[in-house]
Structures are given as structure tokens and as C-alpha cells.
XYZ file of C-alpha atoms in Angstrom:
752
model
C 11.472 -13.850 38.115
C 13.870 -11.171 36.974
C 17.024 -11.786 35.017
C 20.079 -10.785 37.037
C 20.712 -7.091 36.521
C 24.002 -6.961 38.349
C 27.359 -8.437 37.448
C 28.850 -11.049 39.759
C 31.017 -8.773 41.878
C 32.789 -5.441 42.034
C 35.998 -7.341 41.281
C 34.509 -8.480 37.996
C 33.285 -4.990 37.272
C 36.793 -3.671 37.669
C 38.115 -6.516 35.538
C 35.893 -5.201 32.772
C 37.480 -1.754 33.090
C 38.672 -0.138 29.875
C 42.419 -0.186 29.295
C 42.274 3.317 27.832
C 42.496 6.694 29.482
C 39.287 8.521 30.232
C 39.054 11.347 27.722
C 38.197 14.789 29.073
C 35.804 16.811 26.935
C 34.740 20.374 27.509
C 32.624 20.578 24.383
C 28.914 20.902 24.855
C 26.597 18.537 23.056
C 23.658 20.917 23.292
C 22.750 22.455 19.992
C 20.388 25.007 18.557
C 19.950 27.523 21.370
C 20.471 28.180 25.052
C 18.067 28.734 27.884
C 17.739 32.454 28.725
C 20.120 33.535 31.499
C 21.553 30.035 31.773
C 25.193 31.030 31.398
C 25.594 31.535 35.158
C 25.702 28.131 36.879
C 23.126 27.564 39.594
C 22.143 24.581 41.754
C 20.156 21.945 39.907
C 16.818 22.077 41.737
C 13.302 20.993 40.849
C 11.947 24.545 40.565
C 11.668 25.379 36.897
C 9.202 27.226 34.687
C 8.805 25.282 31.434
C 8.114 27.033 28.154
C 4.350 27.491 27.896
C 3.861 27.820 31.666
C 3.682 30.734 34.095
C 5.078 31.218 37.601
C 3.371 33.011 40.494
C 5.446 34.090 43.478
C 4.133 33.603 47.019
C 3.319 37.338 47.255
C 1.092 37.233 44.155
C -2.374 38.744 44.680
C -3.838 35.547 43.188
C -2.878 33.774 46.435
C -4.880 34.389 49.612
C -3.769 33.236 53.052
C -5.892 32.204 56.034
C -4.478 31.884 59.551
C -1.035 32.917 60.743
C 1.617 33.033 58.018
C 5.131 34.471 58.294
C 7.256 35.984 55.530
C 10.881 34.953 55.136
C 13.672 36.059 52.818
C 16.713 34.245 51.464
C 18.668 34.208 48.240
C 17.873 30.478 48.093
C 14.141 31.117 47.662
C 12.481 31.860 44.339
C 12.670 35.660 44.021
C 14.182 35.608 47.537
C 10.831 35.378 49.349
C 8.757 32.666 51.004
C 5.710 32.367 53.270
C 5.376 29.668 55.931
C 3.060 28.624 58.733
C 3.168 26.302 61.719
C -0.469 26.927 62.614
C -2.762 23.933 62.283
C -5.657 24.596 59.845
C -3.854 27.589 58.308
C -4.324 27.514 54.545
C -3.629 29.237 51.254
C -5.909 29.449 48.235
C -4.780 30.026 44.655
C -7.106 30.822 41.757
C -5.757 30.182 38.267
C -6.587 29.181 34.704
C -4.806 26.198 33.178
C -4.615 22.428 32.938
C -2.075 21.779 35.685
C -0.446 23.319 38.731
C 2.789 22.746 40.669
C 3.433 23.878 44.259
C 7.043 24.604 45.252
C 8.447 25.145 48.719
C 10.973 23.808 51.204
C 11.251 20.413 52.878
C 13.044 19.351 56.044
C 12.886 17.576 59.425
C 10.622 20.282 60.925
C 8.000 20.080 58.170
C 4.513 18.692 58.491
C 1.599 17.454 56.439
C -0.935 19.209 54.210
C -4.190 18.345 52.530
C -4.806 19.563 48.981
C -8.173 20.462 47.467
C -8.909 21.297 43.843
C -12.190 23.021 43.060
C -13.528 22.000 46.461
C -12.681 18.297 46.079
C -10.084 16.631 48.302
C -7.371 15.565 45.857
C -4.546 14.576 48.228
C -5.321 13.552 51.798
C -1.733 13.602 53.041
C 1.106 15.552 51.404
C 4.126 15.030 53.658
C 6.814 17.747 53.448
C 9.200 15.971 55.803
C 12.747 15.266 54.629
C 15.832 14.231 56.579
C 17.714 17.082 54.887
C 16.559 20.683 54.556
C 16.024 21.464 50.862
C 14.783 24.519 48.973
C 12.847 25.037 45.734
C 11.343 21.544 45.917
C 8.220 20.417 44.069
C 5.901 19.654 46.984
C 2.858 18.613 44.997
C 1.603 18.756 41.420
C -1.410 17.725 39.353
C -1.946 17.762 35.600
C -4.400 17.044 32.822
C -7.555 18.512 34.295
C -9.982 20.448 32.078
C -8.766 23.739 30.705
C -10.396 26.649 32.489
C -10.548 28.415 35.838
C -9.657 26.390 38.945
C -9.044 26.916 42.647
C -6.278 25.207 44.623
C -6.508 25.090 48.430
C -3.771 23.762 50.725
C -4.455 23.207 54.440
C -1.895 22.527 57.196
C -3.136 19.556 59.219
C -1.969 17.914 62.438
C 0.761 15.435 61.483
C 1.765 12.229 63.207
C 4.847 12.303 65.422
C 6.839 10.392 62.844
C 7.448 10.939 59.149
C 6.636 8.503 56.368
C 10.156 7.089 56.910
C 9.514 6.583 60.660
C 12.070 9.250 61.539
C 11.055 11.681 64.318
C 9.289 14.823 63.140
C 10.505 18.028 64.788
C 7.704 20.353 63.651
C 4.659 20.861 61.492
C 5.592 23.668 59.147
C 4.315 24.036 55.595
C 5.261 26.801 53.212
C 4.831 28.184 49.717
C 7.677 29.585 47.660
C 6.051 29.694 44.218
C 3.314 28.138 42.106
C 3.637 27.214 38.435
C 0.566 26.969 36.231
C 0.690 24.561 33.302
C -1.280 25.132 30.124
C -2.319 28.749 30.578
C -0.091 30.088 27.801
C -0.263 27.334 25.176
C -2.107 24.132 24.449
C -0.609 21.170 26.281
C -2.114 18.584 23.970
C -2.241 18.336 20.236
C -5.675 17.411 18.888
C -5.715 14.448 16.562
C -5.789 15.376 12.921
C -8.966 14.570 11.076
C -8.189 11.565 8.939
C -9.524 11.652 5.405
C -12.036 9.019 4.469
C -10.246 6.200 2.690
C -11.547 3.473 0.477
C -10.347 -0.028 1.255
C -7.407 0.063 -1.122
C -4.684 -2.577 -1.030
C -2.825 -0.551 1.601
C -5.785 -0.298 3.946
C -7.699 -3.595 3.767
C -7.499 -5.897 6.795
C -4.261 -7.921 6.677
C -4.168 -11.632 6.028
C -3.632 -12.570 9.670
C -5.268 -14.938 12.122
C -8.175 -13.950 14.281
C -5.944 -12.639 17.108
C -5.237 -9.461 15.139
C -8.608 -9.051 13.462
C -11.059 -6.683 15.066
C -10.845 -3.568 17.171
C -7.690 -2.526 18.964
C -8.094 -0.421 22.104
C -6.092 2.506 23.442
C -5.864 3.486 27.083
C -3.840 6.333 28.558
C -2.676 5.544 32.092
C 0.478 6.144 34.043
C 3.263 8.721 34.067
C 6.962 7.985 33.552
C 8.167 10.834 35.793
C 11.228 11.284 33.578
C 10.896 11.779 29.839
C 11.102 8.366 28.167
C 13.997 8.917 25.761
C 15.279 5.359 26.355
C 13.291 2.320 27.451
C 13.903 -1.368 28.139
C 11.731 -4.020 29.793
C 13.715 -5.691 32.606
C 11.154 -8.040 34.199
C 7.560 -9.248 34.135
C 6.294 -5.918 35.493
C 9.131 -3.401 35.269
C 11.111 -1.367 32.771
C 13.980 1.062 33.010
C 13.452 4.584 31.672
C 16.459 6.814 30.934
C 16.474 10.470 29.864
C 18.972 13.323 29.676
C 19.778 15.779 32.464
C 16.801 18.146 32.509
C 14.080 19.464 34.815
C 11.834 16.414 34.841
C 8.810 16.341 37.136
C 10.229 13.418 39.166
C 12.933 14.163 41.734
C 15.673 12.127 43.347
C 17.452 13.277 46.511
C 16.370 16.862 45.984
C 17.264 17.281 42.310
C 15.355 16.471 39.109
C 15.653 12.807 38.182
C 16.654 11.534 34.753
C 16.243 7.789 35.254
C 13.437 5.718 36.740
C 12.046 2.224 37.108
C 8.554 2.142 35.638
C 6.234 -0.515 37.062
C 3.678 -1.102 34.329
C 1.548 -3.302 36.575
C 1.079 -0.333 38.932
C 1.554 2.403 36.293
C 3.980 4.011 38.720
C 7.461 5.518 38.234
C 10.238 5.236 40.836
C 13.189 7.631 40.299
C 16.621 6.008 40.669
C 20.221 7.126 41.015
C 22.230 7.980 37.908
C 25.353 10.143 37.949
C 26.433 10.987 34.401
C 24.533 12.603 31.569
C 22.908 9.803 29.562
C 21.595 12.077 26.785
C 21.366 9.984 23.580
C 23.029 6.887 25.049
C 22.837 3.311 23.797
C 22.022 0.159 25.708
C 21.791 -3.619 25.773
C 21.607 -6.700 27.979
C 24.688 -8.921 28.289
C 24.843 -12.729 28.293
C 24.441 -12.912 32.089
C 21.317 -10.730 32.009
C 23.032 -7.519 33.091
C 21.671 -4.318 31.567
C 24.180 -1.644 30.546
C 23.692 1.905 29.263
C 26.642 3.464 27.434
C 27.765 6.796 26.034
C 25.896 10.050 26.368
C 26.673 13.713 26.676
C 29.225 16.042 28.262
C 28.613 18.034 31.416
C 25.846 20.526 30.716
C 26.753 23.145 33.299
C 26.128 26.126 31.023
C 22.793 24.909 29.779
C 20.698 23.266 32.486
C 21.969 25.199 35.508
C 23.372 21.998 36.951
C 27.006 22.944 37.593
C 26.621 22.855 41.355
C 24.921 19.466 41.140
C 27.853 18.214 39.083
C 26.490 15.627 36.669
C 29.402 13.733 35.157
C 30.530 13.735 31.560
C 28.579 10.881 30.007
C 30.354 10.633 26.654
C 32.403 7.629 27.808
C 29.952 6.526 30.463
C 29.119 2.895 31.251
C 26.115 2.575 33.580
C 25.333 -0.868 35.001
C 21.924 -1.614 36.477
C 22.341 -3.042 39.977
C 20.330 -4.057 43.053
C 17.252 -4.477 40.897
C 15.147 -7.535 41.709
C 11.515 -8.272 41.027
C 10.805 -8.796 44.731
C 12.759 -5.763 45.918
C 11.768 -2.119 45.943
C 12.234 -0.398 42.574
C 13.771 2.515 44.470
C 16.700 0.238 45.395
C 17.757 0.003 41.755
C 20.782 2.064 40.801
C 22.745 2.655 37.623
C 26.231 1.961 38.978
C 29.065 4.088 37.591
C 32.798 4.047 38.253
C 34.064 6.486 35.653
C 37.762 6.209 36.526
C 37.824 2.436 36.054
C 34.829 1.475 33.920
C 34.363 3.559 30.786
C 34.347 3.430 27.017
C 37.577 3.732 25.078
C 36.272 6.710 23.124
C 33.506 9.273 23.416
C 30.176 8.202 21.927
C 27.083 10.358 21.570
C 24.285 8.676 19.508
C 25.813 5.190 19.454
C 24.003 1.911 18.760
C 24.698 -1.260 20.735
C 24.111 -4.833 19.612
C 24.670 -8.056 21.565
C 26.926 -10.393 19.608
C 27.133 -14.223 19.720
C 29.650 -14.344 22.595
C 27.226 -12.357 24.758
C 29.194 -9.130 24.878
C 28.188 -5.715 23.576
C 29.380 -4.261 20.269
C 29.142 -0.472 20.582
C 28.953 1.168 17.176
C 29.601 4.693 15.939
C 28.354 7.933 17.372
C 30.076 11.286 17.709
C 32.986 12.458 19.857
C 31.055 15.544 20.881
C 27.705 17.144 20.392
C 26.197 18.590 17.308
C 23.234 17.874 15.146
C 23.993 16.566 11.677
C 27.286 14.730 12.088
C 30.500 16.009 10.528
C 34.068 14.868 10.001
C 35.425 16.731 13.022
C 33.094 15.002 15.490
C 32.374 11.689 13.739
C 33.501 8.556 15.562
C 33.865 5.990 12.741
C 34.767 3.144 15.083
C 33.318 0.396 17.237
C 34.416 -1.188 20.497
C 33.309 -3.952 22.832
C 32.143 -4.264 26.406
C 33.751 -6.100 28.075
C 36.796 -4.855 26.133
C 38.597 -7.211 23.760
C 42.310 -7.255 22.994
C 43.919 -3.951 23.907
C 40.492 -2.402 24.474
C 40.986 0.168 21.735
C 38.294 1.268 19.304
C 38.416 -0.343 15.859
C 38.059 1.670 12.668
C 35.135 0.956 10.340
C 35.298 2.637 6.941
C 31.508 2.355 6.545
C 31.015 4.842 9.392
C 33.399 7.292 7.751
C 31.820 6.919 4.317
C 28.237 7.485 5.492
C 28.617 11.048 6.713
C 26.736 13.152 7.459
C 23.484 11.466 8.496
C 24.953 8.392 10.217
C 24.171 8.725 13.930
C 22.292 5.922 15.708
C 23.004 3.474 12.849
C 20.572 0.587 12.400
C 22.456 -2.518 13.581
C 21.424 -6.185 13.866
C 23.330 -9.362 14.698
C 22.432 -11.755 11.884
C 21.723 -15.477 12.033
C 25.189 -16.284 10.642
C 26.936 -14.246 13.365
C 27.812 -11.337 11.099
C 26.518 -7.800 11.681
C 24.097 -5.840 9.499
C 24.557 -2.061 9.519
C 22.599 0.658 7.730
C 23.279 4.379 7.866
C 22.369 7.348 5.688
C 21.586 5.689 2.322
C 23.935 2.719 2.610
C 24.091 -0.736 4.164
C 26.709 -3.426 4.723
C 27.245 -6.805 6.359
C 30.271 -6.713 8.653
C 32.423 -9.660 9.713
C 33.913 -9.021 13.164
C 36.594 -11.700 12.836
C 37.978 -10.605 9.460
C 37.005 -6.918 9.905
C 35.630 -7.024 6.361
C 32.644 -5.206 4.880
C 30.235 -6.638 2.311
C 28.564 -3.763 0.500
C 24.806 -4.086 0.038
C 22.556 -2.248 -2.424
C 21.833 1.374 -1.498
C 18.551 2.337 0.140
C 16.237 3.104 -2.818
C 14.902 6.462 -3.957
C 17.430 8.683 -2.141
C 15.795 8.053 1.228
C 18.043 8.611 4.235
C 17.266 6.410 7.200
C 19.424 7.449 10.188
C 19.561 10.482 12.455
C 18.510 13.140 11.864
C 16.499 11.620 8.992
C 15.514 8.763 11.284
C 13.681 5.699 10.009
C 13.068 2.544 12.037
C 14.428 -0.907 11.312
C 13.300 -4.457 12.071
C 15.030 -7.804 11.785
C 12.094 -9.888 10.590
C 11.363 -13.207 12.360
C 13.974 -15.965 12.039
C 12.231 -19.180 11.050
C 13.854 -22.665 11.184
C 11.499 -23.752 8.381
C 13.288 -21.201 6.174
C 16.787 -21.992 7.406
C 16.803 -18.930 9.703
C 17.293 -16.625 6.723
C 17.881 -13.034 7.861
C 15.687 -10.335 6.354
C 15.511 -6.656 7.329
C 12.773 -4.063 6.981
C 13.455 -0.304 7.184
C 10.498 2.111 7.253
C 10.295 5.887 7.061
C 13.043 8.490 6.920
C 13.505 11.490 4.657
C 14.969 12.592 1.339
C 16.296 15.843 2.859
C 19.947 16.384 1.932
C 22.418 15.849 4.777
C 24.591 18.714 3.513
C 21.949 21.439 3.898
C 22.275 24.086 6.590
C 19.593 24.061 9.251
C 18.144 27.375 8.143
C 17.535 25.877 4.688
C 15.578 22.921 6.107
C 11.898 23.243 6.933
C 9.776 21.424 9.502
C 7.203 21.220 6.705
C 9.279 19.119 4.283
C 7.418 15.806 3.848
C 8.846 12.641 5.379
C 9.053 9.365 3.462
C 6.366 6.660 3.213
C 8.912 4.140 2.018
C 9.509 0.720 3.572
C 12.509 -1.128 2.111
C 12.939 -4.862 2.612
C 16.028 -6.946 1.857
C 16.561 -10.707 2.138
C 20.190 -11.198 3.162
C 20.933 -14.266 1.061
C 23.044 -14.241 -2.094
C 19.935 -14.293 -4.267
C 18.141 -11.767 -2.104
C 21.046 -9.310 -2.170
C 21.307 -9.732 -5.937
C 17.586 -8.949 -6.269
C 17.996 -5.836 -4.136
C 15.587 -3.978 -1.894
C 11.877 -4.398 -2.456
C 9.925 -1.214 -1.836
C 6.493 -0.755 -0.287
C 4.697 2.327 1.021
C 3.098 2.908 4.389
C -0.300 4.626 4.398
C 1.351 7.658 6.040
C 4.804 9.160 5.718
C 6.738 8.882 8.972
C 9.960 10.295 10.348
C 11.086 8.830 13.710
C 8.569 5.951 13.767
C 8.850 2.983 16.100
C 8.494 -0.580 14.822
C 7.496 -3.166 17.426
C 7.605 -6.901 16.716
C 4.533 -8.745 18.024
C 4.639 -12.428 19.107
C 2.615 -13.209 15.963
C 5.487 -12.022 13.757
C 3.606 -8.908 12.660
C 5.109 -5.428 13.035
C 3.256 -2.630 14.826
C 4.379 0.772 13.482
C 3.553 3.780 15.658
C 4.716 7.321 16.494
C 6.557 9.770 14.294
C 6.167 12.951 12.282
C 4.812 13.462 8.813
C 7.312 16.191 8.014
C 10.600 17.795 9.015
C 13.717 16.318 10.548
C 14.785 14.970 13.939
C 15.999 17.214 16.727
C 15.066 20.643 17.988
C 16.056 24.258 17.598
C 17.754 23.913 14.208
C 15.444 24.477 11.240
C 13.121 27.020 9.711
C 9.426 26.951 10.652
C 10.058 25.265 14.003
C 6.913 24.250 15.862
C 7.782 25.343 19.363
C 11.351 24.070 19.290
C 10.606 20.956 17.219
C 12.345 20.427 13.889
C 9.431 18.187 12.856
C 5.675 18.573 12.577
C 2.467 16.869 11.474
C 2.434 14.085 14.089
C 1.086 10.748 12.891
C -1.532 9.680 15.418
C -2.779 6.352 14.010
C -0.625 3.192 14.080
C -0.382 0.749 11.216
C 0.173 -3.004 11.232
C 2.624 -4.636 8.823
C 2.170 -8.366 8.125
C 5.420 -9.706 6.591
C 3.859 -12.942 5.374
C 0.962 -11.344 3.506
C 1.144 -10.816 -0.272
C 2.814 -7.656 -1.502
C 0.239 -4.879 -1.679
C -1.799 -6.115 1.290
C 0.718 -6.010 4.114
C -0.303 -2.691 5.694
C -3.499 -2.124 7.621
C -4.878 0.410 10.081
C -8.126 -1.534 10.285
C -9.456 -1.356 13.847
C -6.626 0.903 14.992
C -7.433 3.649 17.525
C -6.195 7.197 17.024
C -4.222 8.875 19.786
C -4.352 12.575 20.653
C -0.771 12.680 21.970
C 1.978 13.790 19.598
C 4.877 11.323 19.761
C 7.808 12.940 17.986
C 11.510 13.206 18.857
C 12.526 11.108 21.891
C 9.497 8.806 21.831
C 9.519 5.062 22.491
C 7.310 2.007 22.023
C 7.792 -1.568 23.176
C 6.008 -4.874 23.541
C 5.207 -5.887 27.128
C 5.154 -9.458 28.450
C 1.344 -9.556 28.552
C 1.225 -8.859 24.792
C 0.165 -5.251 24.553
C 2.281 -2.315 23.340
C 3.403 0.505 25.630
C 4.045 3.935 24.087
C 5.710 6.807 25.948
C 7.951 9.830 25.585
C 8.269 12.729 23.128
C 10.402 15.734 23.960
C 11.645 17.822 21.038
C 12.930 20.435 23.484
C 16.190 21.554 25.087
C 14.607 21.185 28.514
C 11.149 20.362 29.839
C 8.446 22.307 28.003
C 4.662 22.613 28.190
C 4.389 24.478 24.896
C 3.765 22.713 21.603
C 5.247 20.119 21.300
C 5.453 19.527 25.028
C 7.590 17.174 27.076
C 5.426 14.074 27.449
C 5.208 11.933 30.566
C 1.875 10.250 29.813
C 1.906 6.546 28.983
C -0.377 4.881 26.440
C -1.252 1.209 26.093
C -2.327 -0.222 22.713
C -4.119 -3.537 23.161
C -4.479 -5.868 20.154
C -7.775 -7.742 19.746
C -6.194 -10.903 21.174
C -5.998 -9.262 24.616
C -9.735 -9.876 25.118
C -9.782 -13.382 23.636
C -9.320 -16.766 25.237
C -5.555 -17.229 25.146
C -3.202 -20.188 25.402
C -1.211 -20.634 28.600
C 1.670 -22.840 29.689
C 3.743 -23.728 32.728
C 7.051 -25.435 33.341
C 9.476 -23.223 31.436
C 13.019 -23.526 32.837
C 14.592 -20.276 34.016
C 17.593 -20.944 31.760
C 17.976 -22.799 28.455
C 21.119 -24.183 26.837
C 21.380 -24.078 23.065
C 19.607 -27.017 21.446
C 18.004 -28.054 24.749
C 14.570 -29.660 24.560
C 12.060 -29.065 27.345
C 8.400 -29.838 27.881
C 5.719 -27.474 29.153
C 2.187 -28.111 30.327
C -0.189 -26.555 27.813
C -3.716 -25.187 28.001
C -5.310 -24.209 24.687
C -8.500 -22.285 23.929
C -11.460 -24.357 22.807
C -11.405 -25.295 19.125
C -7.863 -23.991 18.680
C -6.254 -24.967 15.389
C -3.019 -26.656 16.434
C -1.735 -26.450 12.857
C -1.226 -22.707 13.475
C 0.738 -23.201 16.712
C 4.058 -21.376 16.907
C 6.532 -20.765 19.709
C 8.117 -17.308 19.627
C 11.328 -16.488 21.489
C 11.617 -12.713 21.696
C 14.033 -10.006 22.751
C 12.032 -6.786 23.243
C 15.209 -4.755 22.712
C 16.465 -1.414 23.961
C 14.487 1.435 22.415
C 15.636 4.979 21.702
C 15.457 7.407 18.769
C 13.462 4.947 16.586
C 16.231 2.350 17.052
C 15.088 -0.969 18.553
C 18.498 -2.442 19.313
C 18.552 -6.238 19.681
C 14.806 -6.601 19.033
C 14.445 -10.157 17.798
C 11.939 -12.956 17.215
C 13.040 -16.547 16.652
C 10.488 -19.275 16.002
C 11.320 -22.390 18.013
C 10.738 -25.943 16.843
C 8.037 -27.703 18.852
C 5.960 -30.896 18.996
C 2.519 -31.092 20.583
C 1.305 -34.233 22.319
C -1.659 -36.211 21.002
C -3.834 -35.044 23.894
C -2.698 -31.427 23.298
C -1.748 -31.061 26.958
C 2.023 -30.907 26.619
C 4.358 -29.203 24.191
C 7.997 -30.136 23.685
C 10.062 -27.137 22.618
C 13.629 -26.958 21.363
C 15.829 -23.982 22.242
C 17.715 -22.149 19.456
C 20.517 -24.263 17.959
C 23.341 -21.766 18.555
C 24.312 -18.276 19.680
C 24.217 -16.843 16.165
C 20.492 -17.472 15.953
C 19.863 -15.931 19.377
C 22.857 -14.291 21.134
C 23.045 -15.383 24.797
C 20.995 -13.263 27.140
C 17.445 -12.683 28.352
C 14.386 -13.504 26.305
C 10.653 -14.112 26.443
C 8.793 -17.220 25.263
C 5.274 -16.936 23.852
C 3.047 -19.723 22.552
C 0.875 -18.482 19.692
C -2.150 -20.177 18.171
C -4.525 -18.605 15.618
C -2.426 -15.433 16.062
C -3.440 -15.353 19.731
C -0.355 -15.357 21.989
C 0.027 -16.461 25.558
C 1.580 -14.185 28.124
C 5.363 -14.184 27.747
C 7.557 -16.074 30.190
C 11.060 -14.804 30.901
C 14.059 -17.038 30.302
C 17.836 -16.724 30.056
C 19.284 -18.211 26.872
C 22.760 -19.715 27.097
C 24.901 -20.643 30.078
C 24.213 -17.436 31.968
C 27.947 -16.846 32.240
C 29.530 -13.431 32.110
C 30.623 -12.315 28.637
C 34.282 -13.188 27.976
C 37.180 -10.976 28.945
C 39.769 -11.215 26.170
C 43.279 -9.849 26.622
């Protein structure tokens, strides 16, 4: 099953259209520096030489040709030259040193099929260069992550079938070579894991007080490639997620140009590029009450900075992108992020906004900037919020909190609380906001001068909502920095330590009066990700030990990164354990992939954690710290244990509805530990896990332990209407999650 990812009709889409005028912005949101020679617009094509890589033209002496090859010239070729052949068994051989190689050439109806060998081994049996449209400077084939050293690439033209892979007639059997790009010959493409100091089992490092499902050895496996850099990520079905990036020269292509959105199938570990029209750089996102996924805001046209003027990506600052034609049974390539900029757009420009789903099932879109920059300022700050679908006159609504929290207030931490009000934290401040009265309740400041939003990014979690505790809302905010938000970039160093602080606040009258309680993670982290597990524990991963978010701005940049000292080992936080024993890295594996700016992490329905992304660069780079496409999977100990299972979950649940499932428990399971977790995995970007939520559901097990009666959340404040996942947990061992739609499934209201 997949929750509907398309609204009911185009008529309804247009009914949701903003009542405001689409604002035209010519300001660029790029900051820090420009690409060399990028001022002259050029077509946006896949050919690109990332920082840390080296290009070799087709006439390079490192390339040898066998058989009949013909030279051709055109201003559309790299360096205006190209070599091609139509002779069967003609080949070219390229000797190089590096960890990856990309072959660029042309595609078209008259193109054939090649075989590719690396170091004498057949690597690709059939590389088809056919395309219905003639295209130049296309990435024909690429391979990465082989051992550093000297290698030999051989490409052979073979006899093709009469029809292409799309069953269209083939008019020839040409292959060609325009240029080759070697990855990893100029700089390291991976960052070795730091050597962790030996630690005694102090309070911070002893195994947490959890059930057996989290005790023992975690495992880490690297498999899969997202194709586009995973700046934004959301799980949309049992096996698929949407990945959204900015306009840049990603390795995946779509209709002849670099892609910046994809469907990632985590059951196949395969990425499928999809259509997106506007620049989604630093956008927000959410699901609506009917299950539709939207992606909002972004960046202006980047014609002077990514050579994409002739491609014509649209201004994304007011963009609303709606995921359509995306079903579990259909091809992922059919998915599209629908855009209709003239009729469906935000009221105001928003770069670095946060989106939360509110109790009526619509989206509250909070803050951001009117145009690009780095640290926010009064001239670009957008101290407002708006709704999608629009409410009232559709205009943005002022929020003094967003004006008072300059300058570090982009991507605010926002949660819809169990009483229907909204928690917001930005810079060093926090409030509870009442949408109906438009009133702000000031909360205690974040302790110890720690700033917690971009570019001093921390991560926030709404801790599990438990009916046994009256669904009391409690927030946890971890990481960040004490760097001043008034300092100039050249006065900030990538070496300035990040914060270890985790601040926790119970949002009751007594809890607010008591103020934030403070704990320390084992490692300081800037830009961490906090992932709720079905057990109620929090998996903290990714981030930097020093510096500040972004790229190209500060002193002592590492490559282009404003941050350094990647933190390679995750830590588990157990909210219910006694203070002083809540953190543990016991049994945690250590990665060798730096996950810094533009990284993501999320829970998957089978219970493990997917980690992807990292790109502290203006455009794709293979220098330190490189643009990351590799995907990692962290598996908790429970993944190898006997796990509970259940059947009979309805596809949709009304509030307060009781339903019964058939239950299978592991032998000798302790039913006193049984919990039912309803989860929203959230929309992840820039350390913000928007809408991430866990609600414990009331349940009663039968005497024979074969059925379980479960009660849905009592109202939309506890769990705003929209998609969710149900897990049954026993002894801290969860089942696989089952997808469900909470609420009526109706479209969010349109209010005039």
C-alpha cells in the first residue's frame, strides 16, 4: 500500500491556488563564491568536472583507439572535439589513476551498444547509448569506489539488437567518446574514521537501561546510491522514499540534464530520477491530511552560478511541488513533482522554511528568508507564516518571534503539540504559539548561550506522547554552537568547537517553571540528526565536531566546508533512563563517511535507520568534503532477533476507533512490555525532522495472546491527520511497521 500522493483533481489543485501575486526575485541565493567562468550562461548538461577530479579530452594520449574511429568537431562538444565509430568490435582503452571514472559522449537514435571492462573484468555487459533525441555531453557510463591506484578502462562497440531498450527502432550502431573524468586522482574521496580514544564506562557511555532489542551489537552496511544528493528525504511507502536536492550537476540525469529529485527504492537500493521544474534548494516539506506530499519554498533561478540558464529552472522561492502519479505498484519513474507556478504558489518567498502539519491536516509554513544569504539579516528575514491550502485572504501572518530571533533563525525547530498549539525554537529562544489567538507564550531561553538553528544547527525531537502520562509534550534539542550570530564569516573558524549540550523541556506549567534540564552527549555535534525509534529511544547520528553550517564563508575552510571534525559514531539516547545514563554508544559501529552539511537520516518501515547525503559544496565536488551519494544502513540488534508480527490493520483509522489485529509473538515474550507505537517518520533536511512523531496507542491483548485490540489516537491534536506507521513492540523488539492513514482521509480544508 502507498498513501495517496496526489490530490483529488487538477480542479482541487487550482482551488488551493494562492490568492497572492507571484513575486519576482532576481536575487541569487548562492553565497560564498562562484564557480570559475560561470558568469556566461551555458546549457545545463551532465558533463561537469567536480572539484578534486580531472578531465581528459578524447585526443588525450592516455586514450588509445583500436579499429576505425572518426574525428568530429562542434562547439557543442567538450573542447569542440569528439571521436566516434560505427565499426563493430572497435574499442578505446584509457589508463588512469583514481577511484572512479566517468565516460561522456553523445546519445541519439543512431547509437548502439557497448561493453565496458575495468582491469580486464567485464563490468557492464550492455551500455545502450540509444536515445529518442540527439543529446551532447551526456554521461554514458560511470563507476566509483574502486581501490585507489592505476586502472585500465576498455570500451568495445558490440552488435546491438534492432530495437532499443524502449523498443523504438535503432537507426545505427555508433558509439563515441567526448571526454573522460577521473574521480579521486587529485584528492581523497573518503574521509578515514578518526581514531576514537579509549573510554572507561562512565555514566555517559554505559549501556542504556533498555530492553534486549537494543542491547548488543549494531551493524552498519553501505549499499545503494541516491543519484541526487540527499539534501531532503521523506519515506513515502513501504519500499520507497523521495529525495530532493538543489539544482546542481548530480550524477543522475533526467531527460538529458542533471537531475535534482529522485525516488529511492530502498528494497532495491536503486534511485529513479524524476521530473522537478523549480529550484528546491533548502525547501521544506510535509504530508497533508489526505496523504499528499508537498515540497515548498526554495531558491531563485541560478543562471549565473550553475550554467543552467538555457535549461531554465524556475524560481523556487515561492514554489509548491506536489508529488503525483506515485503508486507502490507503478514505476518510480512515473512519479513527478507537479508545479503550476502561476496558480499554485506561496504567498511570500521562503528559503530555509520549516513546515509542520497542524490538527486540521493542512501545512503551516514557518519563517525562512525572502532571498539568499547565509546568516539571516533584517533585509532578507521573513518573520511570517502561512498555510497550504491558504486560509482567509491567503496572506502571510506576522510572528514577532521570528523577527526577534535574528540572526540565526533559519529552519526553526517546529512541532505541533498535543494540545494543538505550536512549539517553536530558534537561535537561543523558544515559544508556544496559539494559531487561533495569534499569541506567543515565551519559554525559558536555551541554556548556556547555545544557538540551535541555522547556521548553528542543532536537532530537535518531540519525545513520545504517552496516554499513561496524559500525552504531555516534551522536547529535546541536541547540539548547536555558541558562535555569535553577529560575527562576520572571516572571523568564524571551521575549528571552533560545536556544543555537546542536549536541552530537555517538559511543556507543562510545572515543567516550564522548572526550565530546561541539560545533559551532554559524548561528542559535540553541529548538524546532527535525531531519529525516533519505535522503542521510544532516539538515535543521534551525523554532524560535525566544529565549525558552522554552510560552505564558502569562514576561515580555515576544509575544501569549501564551514565545518570540520566529522562525528563518525552514532549515540543512542534513552529518554526513560535515569539522568546520567541516557547516552550510550555501546555496540555502535563507526562509519568512514563524513556526514556534514546537507545530510539526512530516517527510520525505515523495517526498523533500521537509513543515512545519506552530505554536500558542503556549491556544486558537486569530489574533494574533501565530497558530495556524497552513498547510502548507509544502521541495523539495531533487534533486526536479527525473533520479532513480533501482526495482520489486519485497516488502511485508514478514525480518531478513537478500536480495531483488532492478529498477533504473533516471539517465544517467551514478556507481554507486560508490549507497546503499540504510531509513528510519523517526518520530512528530513538540515537536521530538522519536521513532523517526526511517536504516539503510544492504548491496547489490550487477548488471554491467548493471539489478538490485540488497539485504539487509535483520541483526536487530531495528539496525531494530526495524515499518514503514519504502526509498530508493535515487545521487549524493545519492534515488528515491521504497517502504513495507515489517520483521520478521514479528506483533503485539508479550504477556508475563505
